[in-house]
CSV table of C-alpha atoms in Angstrom, one decimal:
chain,number,residue,atom,x,y,z
A,11,UNK,CA,22.9,-20.2,51.9
A,12,UNK,CA,20.9,-18.3,49.2
A,13,UNK,CA,17.3,-17.8,50.0
A,14,UNK,CA,14.4,-16.5,47.8
A,15,UNK,CA,14.9,-13.1,49.4
A,16,UNK,CA,18.4,-13.1,48.0
A,17,UNK,CA,17.0,-14.0,44.3
A,18,UNK,CA,14.4,-11.2,44.7
A,19,UNK,CA,17.2,-8.8,45.0
A,20,UNK,CA,18.5,-9.7,41.8
A,21,UNK,CA,15.1,-8.7,40.3
A,22,UNK,CA,15.2,-5.6,42.3
A,23,UNK,CA,18.6,-4.7,41.1
A,24,UNK,CA,17.3,-5.3,37.6
A,25,UNK,CA,19.9,-8.2,37.0
A,26,UNK,CA,17.4,-11.0,36.8
A,27,UNK,CA,19.4,-13.0,34.1
A,28,UNK,CA,22.2,-13.2,36.5
A,29,UNK,CA,20.0,-14.3,39.3
A,30,UNK,CA,18.4,-17.0,37.2
A,31,UNK,CA,21.7,-18.1,36.1
A,32,UNK,CA,23.2,-18.2,39.6
A,33,UNK,CA,19.8,-20.3,40.6
A,34,UNK,CA,20.7,-22.8,37.8
A,35,UNK,CA,24.2,-23.2,39.2
A,36,UNK,CA,22.9,-23.8,42.9
A,37,UNK,CA,20.6,-26.4,41.7
A,38,UNK,CA,22.9,-28.2,39.2
A,39,UNK,CA,25.9,-30.0,40.9
A,40,UNK,CA,27.6,-30.1,37.3
A,41,UNK,CA,28.6,-26.5,37.9
A,42,UNK,CA,30.8,-27.4,41.1
A,43,UNK,CA,33.7,-28.3,38.7
A,44,UNK,CA,34.1,-24.5,37.7
A,45,UNK,CA,36.2,-22.1,39.4
A,46,UNK,CA,34.9,-18.8,41.2
A,47,UNK,CA,36.2,-16.9,38.2
A,48,UNK,CA,34.7,-19.1,35.7
A,49,UNK,CA,31.3,-18.8,37.5
A,50,UNK,CA,31.5,-15.1,37.5
A,51,UNK,CA,32.1,-15.0,33.9
A,52,UNK,CA,29.0,-17.2,33.1
A,53,UNK,CA,27.0,-15.0,35.2
A,54,UNK,CA,28.1,-11.9,33.5
A,55,UNK,CA,27.7,-13.4,30.2
A,56,UNK,CA,24.0,-14.4,30.9
A,57,UNK,CA,23.3,-11.0,31.9
A,58,UNK,CA,25.0,-9.3,29.1
A,59,UNK,CA,23.2,-11.7,26.6
A,60,UNK,CA,19.7,-10.8,28.3
A,61,UNK,CA,20.3,-7.2,28.1
A,62,UNK,CA,21.3,-7.3,24.5
A,63,UNK,CA,18.3,-9.4,23.7
A,64,UNK,CA,16.0,-6.8,25.2
A,65,UNK,CA,17.7,-4.1,23.4
A,66,UNK,CA,17.3,-5.9,20.0
A,67,UNK,CA,13.7,-6.6,20.7
A,68,UNK,CA,13.3,-2.9,21.4
A,69,UNK,CA,15.0,-1.9,18.2
A,70,UNK,CA,12.7,-4.3,16.3
A,71,UNK,CA,9.5,-3.0,17.8
A,72,UNK,CA,10.7,0.6,17.2
A,73,UNK,CA,11.5,-0.3,13.3
A,74,UNK,CA,7.7,-0.7,12.9
A,75,UNK,CA,8.1,-3.9,10.8
A,76,UNK,CA,4.9,-5.4,9.1
A,77,UNK,CA,6.4,-8.8,9.7
A,78,UNK,CA,8.6,-8.6,12.7
A,79,UNK,CA,9.5,-12.2,12.6
A,80,UNK,CA,11.3,-11.6,9.1
A,81,UNK,CA,14.8,-12.8,9.2
A,82,UNK,CA,17.3,-13.9,6.6
A,83,UNK,CA,17.4,-17.4,8.2
A,84,UNK,CA,14.0,-17.9,6.8
A,85,UNK,CA,14.6,-16.7,3.2
A,86,UNK,CA,13.6,-19.5,0.8
A,87,UNK,CA,16.1,-20.4,-1.8
A,88,UNK,CA,13.9,-22.2,-4.7
A,89,UNK,CA,15.7,-23.3,-7.7
A,90,UNK,CA,13.6,-21.0,-10.1
A,91,UNK,CA,14.1,-18.0,-7.7
A,92,UNK,CA,16.9,-15.5,-8.5
A,93,UNK,CA,18.4,-15.2,-5.0
A,94,UNK,CA,21.9,-16.0,-3.9
A,95,UNK,CA,22.2,-17.4,-0.4
A,96,UNK,CA,25.9,-16.3,-0.2
A,97,UNK,CA,25.0,-12.8,-1.3
A,98,UNK,CA,22.1,-12.5,1.1
A,99,UNK,CA,24.3,-13.6,4.1
A,100,UNK,CA,26.9,-11.0,3.2
A,101,UNK,CA,24.5,-8.3,3.0
A,102,UNK,CA,22.8,-9.3,6.3
A,103,UNK,CA,26.3,-8.6,7.8
A,104,UNK,CA,25.3,-5.0,7.4
A,105,UNK,CA,28.7,-3.7,6.2
A,106,UNK,CA,26.9,-1.8,3.6
A,107,UNK,CA,24.7,-0.2,6.3
A,108,UNK,CA,27.8,1.2,8.0
A,109,UNK,CA,29.1,2.5,4.7
A,110,UNK,CA,25.8,4.3,4.4
A,111,UNK,CA,24.8,2.9,0.9
A,112,UNK,CA,21.5,2.5,-0.7
A,113,UNK,CA,20.0,-0.9,-1.8
A,114,UNK,CA,17.2,-1.3,-4.2
A,115,UNK,CA,15.2,-4.6,-4.3
A,116,UNK,CA,13.0,-5.0,-7.5
A,117,UNK,CA,10.4,-7.6,-7.8
A,118,UNK,CA,6.9,-8.4,-9.0
A,119,UNK,CA,4.2,-8.2,-6.5
A,120,UNK,CA,4.3,-11.6,-4.1
A,121,UNK,CA,7.8,-12.5,-4.9
A,122,UNK,CA,9.1,-11.5,-1.6
A,123,UNK,CA,10.6,-8.1,-1.7
A,124,UNK,CA,8.8,-6.8,1.5
A,125,UNK,CA,10.0,-10.0,3.4
A,126,UNK,CA,13.6,-9.5,2.2
A,127,UNK,CA,13.9,-5.9,3.2
A,128,UNK,CA,12.5,-6.5,6.5
A,129,UNK,CA,14.8,-9.6,7.0
A,130,UNK,CA,17.8,-7.0,6.2
A,131,UNK,CA,16.3,-4.6,8.6
A,132,UNK,CA,16.1,-7.2,11.4
A,133,UNK,CA,19.6,-8.1,10.8
A,134,UNK,CA,20.4,-4.4,11.4
A,135,UNK,CA,18.6,-4.3,14.4
A,136,UNK,CA,20.6,-7.5,15.7
A,137,UNK,CA,23.6,-5.2,15.0
A,138,UNK,CA,22.0,-2.6,17.3
A,139,UNK,CA,21.4,-0.4,14.3
A,140,UNK,CA,18.4,1.9,14.7
A,141,UNK,CA,16.0,1.1,11.8
A,142,UNK,CA,12.7,2.5,10.7
A,143,UNK,CA,10.4,0.6,8.2
A,144,UNK,CA,7.4,2.1,6.2
A,145,UNK,CA,5.6,2.1,3.0
A,146,UNK,CA,6.3,5.2,0.9
A,147,UNK,CA,2.5,6.0,0.7
A,148,UNK,CA,2.4,5.8,4.5
A,149,UNK,CA,5.3,8.0,5.1
A,150,UNK,CA,3.7,10.5,2.8
A,151,UNK,CA,0.5,10.3,4.5
A,152,UNK,CA,2.1,10.8,7.9
A,153,UNK,CA,4.0,13.9,6.7
A,154,UNK,CA,0.8,15.4,5.1
A,155,UNK,CA,-1.1,15.1,8.3
A,156,UNK,CA,1.8,16.4,10.4
A,157,UNK,CA,1.9,19.3,8.0
A,158,UNK,CA,-1.7,20.0,8.1
A,159,UNK,CA,-1.6,19.9,12.0
A,160,UNK,CA,0.8,22.9,12.1
A,161,UNK,CA,2.1,22.0,15.5
A,162,UNK,CA,5.7,21.3,14.7
A,163,UNK,CA,5.5,17.5,14.3
A,164,UNK,CA,6.1,17.6,10.6
A,165,UNK,CA,9.6,19.1,11.2
A,166,UNK,CA,10.1,16.1,13.9
A,167,UNK,CA,8.9,13.5,11.5
A,168,UNK,CA,11.1,14.7,8.8
A,169,UNK,CA,14.2,14.7,11.0
A,170,UNK,CA,13.4,11.1,11.9
A,171,UNK,CA,13.2,10.0,8.4
A,172,UNK,CA,16.5,12.0,7.6
A,173,UNK,CA,18.6,10.7,10.4
A,174,UNK,CA,17.5,7.1,11.3
A,175,UNK,CA,20.6,4.9,10.4
A,176,UNK,CA,18.8,2.5,8.3
A,177,UNK,CA,15.4,3.7,6.4
A,178,UNK,CA,13.5,1.2,4.7
A,179,UNK,CA,10.9,2.6,1.9
A,180,UNK,CA,8.7,-0.3,0.9
A,181,UNK,CA,6.3,-0.3,-2.1
A,182,UNK,CA,8.3,2.7,-3.6
A,183,UNK,CA,6.3,4.5,-6.3
A,184,UNK,CA,3.5,1.9,-6.4
A,185,UNK,CA,1.2,4.9,-6.6
A,186,UNK,CA,2.1,8.6,-7.9
A,187,UNK,CA,3.2,11.1,-5.2
A,188,UNK,CA,2.3,14.8,-5.2
A,189,UNK,CA,4.6,17.7,-5.8
A,190,UNK,CA,4.7,18.3,-2.1
A,191,UNK,CA,5.6,14.9,-1.3
A,192,UNK,CA,8.3,14.8,-4.1
A,193,UNK,CA,9.9,17.7,-2.3
A,194,UNK,CA,9.7,15.7,1.1
A,195,UNK,CA,11.3,12.8,-0.6
A,196,UNK,CA,14.0,14.8,-2.3
A,197,UNK,CA,14.9,16.4,1.2
A,198,UNK,CA,14.9,13.1,2.9
A,199,UNK,CA,17.2,11.5,0.3
A,200,UNK,CA,19.5,14.6,0.2
A,201,UNK,CA,19.9,14.6,3.9
A,202,UNK,CA,20.7,10.8,3.9
A,203,UNK,CA,23.1,10.7,1.0
A,204,UNK,CA,26.6,9.4,2.3
A,205,UNK,CA,25.3,9.7,5.8
A,206,UNK,CA,22.6,7.2,6.4
A,207,UNK,CA,21.7,3.7,4.6
A,208,UNK,CA,18.5,3.4,2.7
A,209,UNK,CA,16.7,0.4,1.4
A,210,UNK,CA,14.1,0.8,-1.5
A,211,UNK,CA,11.7,-2.1,-2.3
A,212,UNK,CA,9.6,-1.4,-5.6
A,213,UNK,CA,7.6,-3.2,-8.3
A,214,UNK,CA,8.9,-0.9,-10.7
A,215,UNK,CA,12.1,-0.3,-12.5
A,216,UNK,CA,13.9,3.1,-11.6
A,217,UNK,CA,13.2,4.4,-15.1
A,218,UNK,CA,9.5,3.8,-14.4
A,219,UNK,CA,9.7,5.9,-11.1
A,220,UNK,CA,9.7,9.2,-13.3
A,221,UNK,CA,6.1,8.7,-14.3
A,222,UNK,CA,5.1,8.8,-10.6
A,223,UNK,CA,7.1,11.9,-9.6
A,224,UNK,CA,5.6,15.2,-10.6
A,225,UNK,CA,8.2,17.3,-12.3
A,226,UNK,CA,11.1,16.3,-14.4
A,227,UNK,CA,13.8,18.3,-12.5
A,228,UNK,CA,12.5,16.9,-9.2
A,229,UNK,CA,12.5,13.4,-10.5
A,230,UNK,CA,16.1,13.7,-11.7
A,231,UNK,CA,17.2,14.9,-8.5
A,232,UNK,CA,15.5,12.2,-6.4
A,233,UNK,CA,16.4,9.3,-8.8
A,234,UNK,CA,20.1,10.5,-8.9
A,235,UNK,CA,20.4,10.2,-5.2
A,236,UNK,CA,18.8,6.8,-5.0
A,237,UNK,CA,19.9,4.9,-8.1
A,238,UNK,CA,23.5,6.0,-8.7
A,239,UNK,CA,25.9,3.7,-7.0
A,240,UNK,CA,23.1,1.8,-5.4
A,241,UNK,CA,23.4,-2.0,-4.9
A,242,UNK,CA,20.5,-3.8,-6.9
A,243,UNK,CA,18.7,-7.2,-6.2
A,244,UNK,CA,16.3,-8.2,-9.0
A,245,UNK,CA,14.2,-10.6,-7.5
A,246,UNK,CA,12.6,-13.0,-9.8
A,247,UNK,CA,10.6,-16.4,-9.3
A,248,UNK,CA,7.3,-17.9,-8.0
A,249,UNK,CA,4.8,-16.0,-6.2
A,250,UNK,CA,5.8,-16.6,-2.7
A,251,UNK,CA,2.3,-15.9,-1.1
A,252,UNK,CA,0.9,-18.6,-3.3
A,253,UNK,CA,3.9,-20.9,-2.4
A,254,UNK,CA,3.4,-20.6,1.3
A,255,UNK,CA,-0.4,-20.7,0.8
A,256,UNK,CA,0.0,-24.1,-0.7
A,257,UNK,CA,2.5,-25.2,1.7
A,258,UNK,CA,0.1,-24.5,4.6
A,259,UNK,CA,-2.8,-26.3,2.8
A,260,UNK,CA,-0.7,-29.4,2.3
A,261,UNK,CA,0.3,-29.3,5.9
C-alpha cells in the first residue's frame, strides 16, 4: 500500500506531477477500469505536461514582457478594428518565426500594437521558442550603460539581441536614436537577417523612421533589413485603453 512516505519520494525525485496523478488514481475508483499500461501512460502524460508548462513559464519570464498575460486568445475583434482573427491565429502558429521572417505592426498609440506583439511573443514561448521583448529606447539605454561600464557586458548584451530566436522591439523609433545606437541597431538587424525572427511595433510608418535615424546611409541600411519582405499588420480602430477603461467602469 502506498503511504505518504512513498508520495514524498515523488517530490524528492522531482516528478511531483506524476505523484499527484497517482494519488488521484488511488483515491478515485473510476480509474480501476484502466489497464496498467493505460495508467502508466496517464502518469507520464501528467509529468510531461507539467514539465512543459514549467518550461513555458520560464520562457515567458525570461522574455521580459510588460504584459506577461497577453495572449492571442484575448485579442478583441471589434467591428471597426482592422484585425482579422484567421490571420492572427495563423501567425500565432509561429511558422513565420521558424522561417526567420520580420513582422511589422503599425498603429497609433492606444490601438493595441504592444498587446498584439506580446501576444505573438507569448505564442512563441508556448512553442518553446526563446523570446526577448523590449522597447527600442530601453534597449539603447541598456547598451549605452553597458558600453560605458567597459566591463565586456556590452558584447554579451549585443550577442543576446543578435541571437535570440524571436526579438520584439516595441515603440520603434518613437524617439530619435543617436548615431552610436544607429550602429548598434544596424549590427543587430544585420546579424538577425535570415537567421532569427523579429517583430517591430511602431506608431510610425517605415518612411517616417528615416527622420529618427542619424545618417542617410545608416538609415537605408537599417530599413532595408527590416522593411524589405516583412509581414505588415496595419492596426486601426478605437483606442483600446479607453475601451477597456469604459468596460471596467461599466462592470
